[in-house]
């Protein structure tokens, strides 16, 4: 989480390509996105800033892998959000997610760029089957994997009582949305750390082996 002239930036990136590569890819992406947002011209829209930041992050990861052969093949997902006044803008590549929670209601905002999501869209499997499908880890786009990436983006009004949840599939792959919503319902929107910990604990209790990253934020002033 970081402040910029364009609002508060939230980023979650889930690296892949061996332990070292995954770590370097997610860190490189986070730094590139932050740098790009901080340098963006005033007056530009949040969605455009974030989409360009993701393109820039893609190039940074590829440049880094080019220099260090041991890092070749590394990549990362990224979901990022800019909270500015009464609106949030978001953009993402891969299958890390943004959810919006309001009391009694959890809504997935991003749509995974993944093989199983394509199968759900085609009506071949249900969303519940996707969570346990053998192909569930196959993403259709990652930062670093090819010269061009196509981020998906959008915006959403800030509403009272709203909490933003950004997470890796280490959370939503292990814990059903219904349970994530219950944990958020039990939390306090003004003190989110214990709720974030409760979500991580739920993923680990469900047998989570994947790294679980959870960012919660309350965008309402
Ligand atoms: Ca993961």
GROMACS .gro file of C-alpha atoms and ligand atoms in nm:
model
  222
    1UNK     CA    1   0.000   0.000   0.000
    2UNK     CA    2   0.147   0.340  -0.096
    3UNK     CA    3   0.033   0.697  -0.145
    4UNK     CA    4   0.072   0.871  -0.479
    5UNK     CA    5  -0.051   1.196  -0.634
    6UNK     CA    6  -0.323   0.984  -0.797
    7UNK     CA    7  -0.451   0.835  -0.473
    8UNK     CA    8  -0.370   0.534  -0.257
    9UNK     CA    9  -0.223   0.242  -0.450
   10UNK     CA   10  -0.283  -0.121  -0.350
   11UNK     CA   11  -0.099  -0.406  -0.525
   12UNK     CA   12  -0.093  -0.784  -0.489
   13UNK     CA   13   0.141  -0.986  -0.711
   14UNK     CA   14   0.179  -1.366  -0.706
   15UNK     CA   15   0.512  -1.467  -0.859
   16UNK     CA   16   0.602  -1.790  -1.036
   17UNK     CA   17   0.909  -1.947  -1.194
   18UNK     CA   18   1.092  -2.117  -0.909
   19UNK     CA   19   1.124  -1.972  -0.562
   20UNK     CA   20   1.383  -1.704  -0.646
   21UNK     CA   21   1.227  -1.613  -0.978
   22UNK     CA   22   0.878  -1.583  -0.834
   23UNK     CA   23   0.996  -1.354  -0.558
   24UNK     CA   24   1.196  -1.132  -0.795
   25UNK     CA   25   0.909  -1.115  -1.045
   26UNK     CA   26   0.650  -1.007  -0.789
   27UNK     CA   27   0.885  -0.753  -0.631
   28UNK     CA   28   0.989  -0.612  -0.970
   29UNK     CA   29   0.624  -0.578  -1.069
   30UNK     CA   30   0.528  -0.403  -0.747
   31UNK     CA   31   0.815  -0.154  -0.777
   32UNK     CA   32   0.748  -0.085  -1.145
   33UNK     CA   33   0.376  -0.028  -1.085
   34UNK     CA   34   0.444   0.210  -0.795
   35UNK     CA   35   0.709   0.402  -0.994
   36UNK     CA   36   0.480   0.435  -1.293
   37UNK     CA   37   0.184   0.556  -1.085
   38UNK     CA   38   0.398   0.810  -0.901
   39UNK     CA   39   0.526   0.953  -1.230
   40UNK     CA   40   0.194   0.957  -1.415
   41UNK     CA   41   0.082   1.296  -1.540
   42UNK     CA   42  -0.180   1.473  -1.333
   43UNK     CA   43  -0.534   1.457  -1.468
   44UNK     CA   44  -0.504   1.113  -1.624
   45UNK     CA   45  -0.769   0.853  -1.544
   46UNK     CA   46  -0.688   0.583  -1.292
   47UNK     CA   47  -0.766   0.293  -1.527
   48UNK     CA   48  -0.529   0.421  -1.796
   49UNK     CA   49  -0.254   0.483  -1.541
   50UNK     CA   50  -0.284   0.131  -1.400
   51UNK     CA   51  -0.301  -0.039  -1.741
   52UNK     CA   52   0.016   0.141  -1.847
   53UNK     CA   53   0.180   0.054  -1.513
   54UNK     CA   54   0.112  -0.315  -1.578
   55UNK     CA   55   0.263  -0.290  -1.928
   56UNK     CA   56   0.568  -0.122  -1.777
   57UNK     CA   57   0.594  -0.393  -1.510
   58UNK     CA   58   0.583  -0.657  -1.785
   59UNK     CA   59   0.877  -0.490  -1.961
   60UNK     CA   60   1.075  -0.455  -1.636
   61UNK     CA   61   1.039  -0.825  -1.557
   62UNK     CA   62   1.143  -0.926  -1.909
   63UNK     CA   63   1.445  -0.694  -1.898
   64UNK     CA   64   1.552  -0.836  -1.563
   65UNK     CA   65   1.515  -1.199  -1.680
   66UNK     CA   66   1.715  -1.112  -1.990
   67UNK     CA   67   2.010  -1.002  -1.771
   68UNK     CA   68   1.999  -1.298  -1.532
   69UNK     CA   69   1.965  -1.640  -1.694
   70UNK     CA   70   1.868  -1.804  -1.362
   71UNK     CA   71   1.556  -1.586  -1.358
   72UNK     CA   72   1.449  -1.673  -1.710
   73UNK     CA   73   1.088  -1.785  -1.731
   74UNK     CA   74   0.982  -1.592  -1.421
   75UNK     CA   75   0.646  -1.420  -1.421
   76UNK     CA   76   0.380  -1.290  -1.191
   77UNK     CA   77   0.014  -1.206  -1.164
   78UNK     CA   78  -0.075  -0.856  -1.050
   79UNK     CA   79  -0.393  -0.688  -0.935
   80UNK     CA   80  -0.374  -0.319  -0.852
   81UNK     CA   81  -0.619  -0.058  -0.729
   82UNK     CA   82  -0.606   0.320  -0.708
   83UNK     CA   83  -0.838   0.476  -0.453
   84UNK     CA   84  -0.905   0.835  -0.548
   85UNK     CA   85  -1.174   1.045  -0.380
   86UNK     CA   86  -1.508   0.873  -0.442
   87UNK     CA   87  -1.394   0.618  -0.700
   88UNK     CA   88  -1.161   0.320  -0.721
   89UNK     CA   89  -0.990   0.217  -1.045
   90UNK     CA   90  -0.852  -0.133  -1.084
   91UNK     CA   91  -0.649  -0.332  -1.339
   92UNK     CA   92  -0.511  -0.685  -1.336
   93UNK     CA   93  -0.328  -0.960  -1.522
   94UNK     CA   94  -0.359  -1.327  -1.420
   95UNK     CA   95  -0.574  -1.480  -1.147
   96UNK     CA   96  -0.513  -1.270  -0.837
   97UNK     CA   97  -0.843  -1.109  -0.747
   98UNK     CA   98  -1.016  -0.794  -0.630
   99UNK     CA   99  -1.334  -0.837  -0.428
  100UNK     CA  100  -1.561  -0.569  -0.287
  101UNK     CA  101  -1.727  -0.643   0.044
  102UNK     CA  102  -2.022  -0.465   0.201
  103UNK     CA  103  -2.205  -0.597   0.506
  104UNK     CA  104  -2.372  -0.921   0.403
  105UNK     CA  105  -2.241  -0.907   0.046
  106UNK     CA  106  -1.912  -1.015  -0.118
  107UNK     CA  107  -1.864  -0.949  -0.488
  108UNK     CA  108  -1.575  -1.063  -0.709
  109UNK     CA  109  -1.483  -0.764  -0.928
  110UNK     CA  110  -1.198  -0.900  -1.141
  111UNK     CA  111  -1.246  -1.194  -1.377
  112UNK     CA  112  -0.959  -1.445  -1.369
  113UNK     CA  113  -0.743  -1.470  -1.678
  114UNK     CA  114  -0.721  -1.846  -1.646
  115UNK     CA  115  -0.796  -2.170  -1.827
  116UNK     CA  116  -1.070  -2.272  -1.585
  117UNK     CA  117  -1.240  -1.930  -1.609
  118UNK     CA  118  -1.255  -1.977  -1.988
  119UNK     CA  119  -1.415  -2.319  -1.927
  120UNK     CA  120  -1.669  -2.161  -1.688
  121UNK     CA  121  -1.748  -1.891  -1.947
  122UNK     CA  122  -1.800  -2.159  -2.211
  123UNK     CA  123  -2.042  -2.341  -1.979
  124UNK     CA  124  -1.818  -2.650  -1.961
  125UNK     CA  125  -1.774  -2.646  -1.582
  126UNK     CA  126  -1.927  -2.458  -1.288
  127UNK     CA  127  -1.742  -2.205  -1.069
  128UNK     CA  128  -1.736  -2.463  -0.787
  129UNK     CA  129  -1.581  -2.724  -1.017
  130UNK     CA  130  -1.322  -2.466  -1.127
  131UNK     CA  131  -1.190  -2.431  -0.771
  132UNK     CA  132  -1.087  -2.797  -0.756
  133UNK     CA  133  -1.016  -2.858  -1.125
  134UNK     CA  134  -0.672  -3.007  -1.212
  135UNK     CA  135  -0.609  -2.712  -1.446
  136UNK     CA  136  -0.699  -2.451  -1.183
  137UNK     CA  137  -0.343  -2.315  -1.167
  138UNK     CA  138  -0.308  -2.253  -1.541
  139UNK     CA  139  -0.332  -1.882  -1.607
  140UNK     CA  140  -0.375  -1.744  -1.956
  141UNK     CA  141  -0.164  -1.431  -1.899
  142UNK     CA  142   0.119  -1.334  -1.664
  143UNK     CA  143   0.349  -1.035  -1.644
  144UNK     CA  144   0.686  -1.139  -1.787
  145UNK     CA  145   0.569  -1.430  -1.999
  146UNK     CA  146   0.534  -1.252  -2.332
  147UNK     CA  147   0.612  -0.918  -2.496
  148UNK     CA  148   0.257  -0.790  -2.479
  149UNK     CA  149  -0.001  -0.829  -2.208
  150UNK     CA  150  -0.364  -0.723  -2.212
  151UNK     CA  151  -0.473  -0.608  -1.868
  152UNK     CA  152  -0.839  -0.597  -1.780
  153UNK     CA  153  -0.953  -0.286  -1.597
  154UNK     CA  154  -1.250  -0.102  -1.460
  155UNK     CA  155  -1.373   0.134  -1.195
  156UNK     CA  156  -1.617   0.125  -0.910
  157UNK     CA  157  -1.775   0.395  -0.690
  158UNK     CA  158  -1.668   0.415  -0.327
  159UNK     CA  159  -1.964   0.325  -0.107
  160UNK     CA  160  -2.009   0.357   0.270
  161UNK     CA  161  -1.908   0.044   0.461
  162UNK     CA  162  -1.713  -0.091   0.164
  163UNK     CA  163  -1.397  -0.297   0.217
  164UNK     CA  164  -1.161  -0.390  -0.067
  165UNK     CA  165  -1.000  -0.734  -0.067
  166UNK     CA  166  -0.704  -0.807  -0.294
  167UNK     CA  167  -0.574  -1.164  -0.276
  168UNK     CA  168  -0.375  -1.440  -0.440
  169UNK     CA  169  -0.536  -1.772  -0.534
  170UNK     CA  170  -0.377  -1.906  -0.213
  171UNK     CA  171  -0.685  -1.755  -0.045
  172UNK     CA  172  -0.974  -1.800  -0.289
  173UNK     CA  173  -0.848  -2.141  -0.405
  174UNK     CA  174  -0.867  -2.275  -0.049
  175UNK     CA  175  -1.157  -2.084   0.105
  176UNK     CA  176  -1.501  -2.054  -0.056
  177UNK     CA  177  -1.634  -1.705  -0.127
  178UNK     CA  178  -1.922  -1.769   0.113
  179UNK     CA  179  -1.674  -1.827   0.399
  180UNK     CA  180  -1.458  -1.527   0.296
  181UNK     CA  181  -1.774  -1.314   0.314
  182UNK     CA  182  -1.860  -1.447   0.661
  183UNK     CA  183  -1.514  -1.365   0.793
  184UNK     CA  184  -1.540  -1.013   0.650
  185UNK     CA  185  -1.890  -0.974   0.800
  186UNK     CA  186  -1.746  -1.056   1.144
  187UNK     CA  187  -1.463  -0.804   1.108
  188UNK     CA  188  -1.441  -0.436   1.192
  189UNK     CA  189  -1.401  -0.212   0.884
  190UNK     CA  190  -1.196   0.037   1.089
  191UNK     CA  191  -0.942  -0.219   1.218
  192UNK     CA  192  -0.875  -0.464   0.936
  193UNK     CA  193  -0.551  -0.635   1.048
  194UNK     CA  194  -0.722  -0.905   1.258
  195UNK     CA  195  -0.961  -0.975   0.968
  196UNK     CA  196  -0.672  -1.013   0.723
  197UNK     CA  197  -0.507  -1.254   0.967
  198UNK     CA  198  -0.833  -1.450   1.003
  199UNK     CA  199  -0.849  -1.491   0.623
  200UNK     CA  200  -0.488  -1.615   0.606
  201UNK     CA  201  -0.554  -1.853   0.897
  202UNK     CA  202  -0.864  -1.991   0.721
  203UNK     CA  203  -0.658  -2.064   0.408
  204UNK     CA  204  -0.384  -2.235   0.610
  205UNK     CA  205  -0.640  -2.437   0.809
  206UNK     CA  206  -0.796  -2.550   0.481
  207UNK     CA  207  -0.454  -2.697   0.393
  208UNK     CA  208  -0.313  -2.400   0.202
  209UNK     CA  209   0.031  -2.480   0.065
  210UNK     CA  210   0.040  -2.191  -0.175
  211UNK     CA  211   0.156  -1.850  -0.053
  212UNK     CA  212  -0.145  -1.661   0.074
  213UNK     CA  213  -0.138  -1.284   0.028
  214UNK     CA  214  -0.429  -1.075   0.148
  215UNK     CA  215  -0.463  -0.696   0.141
  216UNK     CA  216  -0.768  -0.531   0.294
  217UNK     CA  217  -0.850  -0.161   0.270
  218UNK     CA  218  -1.135   0.064   0.367
  219UNK     CA  219  -1.161   0.329   0.092
  220UNK     CA  220  -1.447   0.528   0.244
  221UNK     CA  221  -1.328   0.860   0.390
  222LIG    CA1  222  -0.053  -1.884  -0.626
   0.00000   0.00000   0.00000
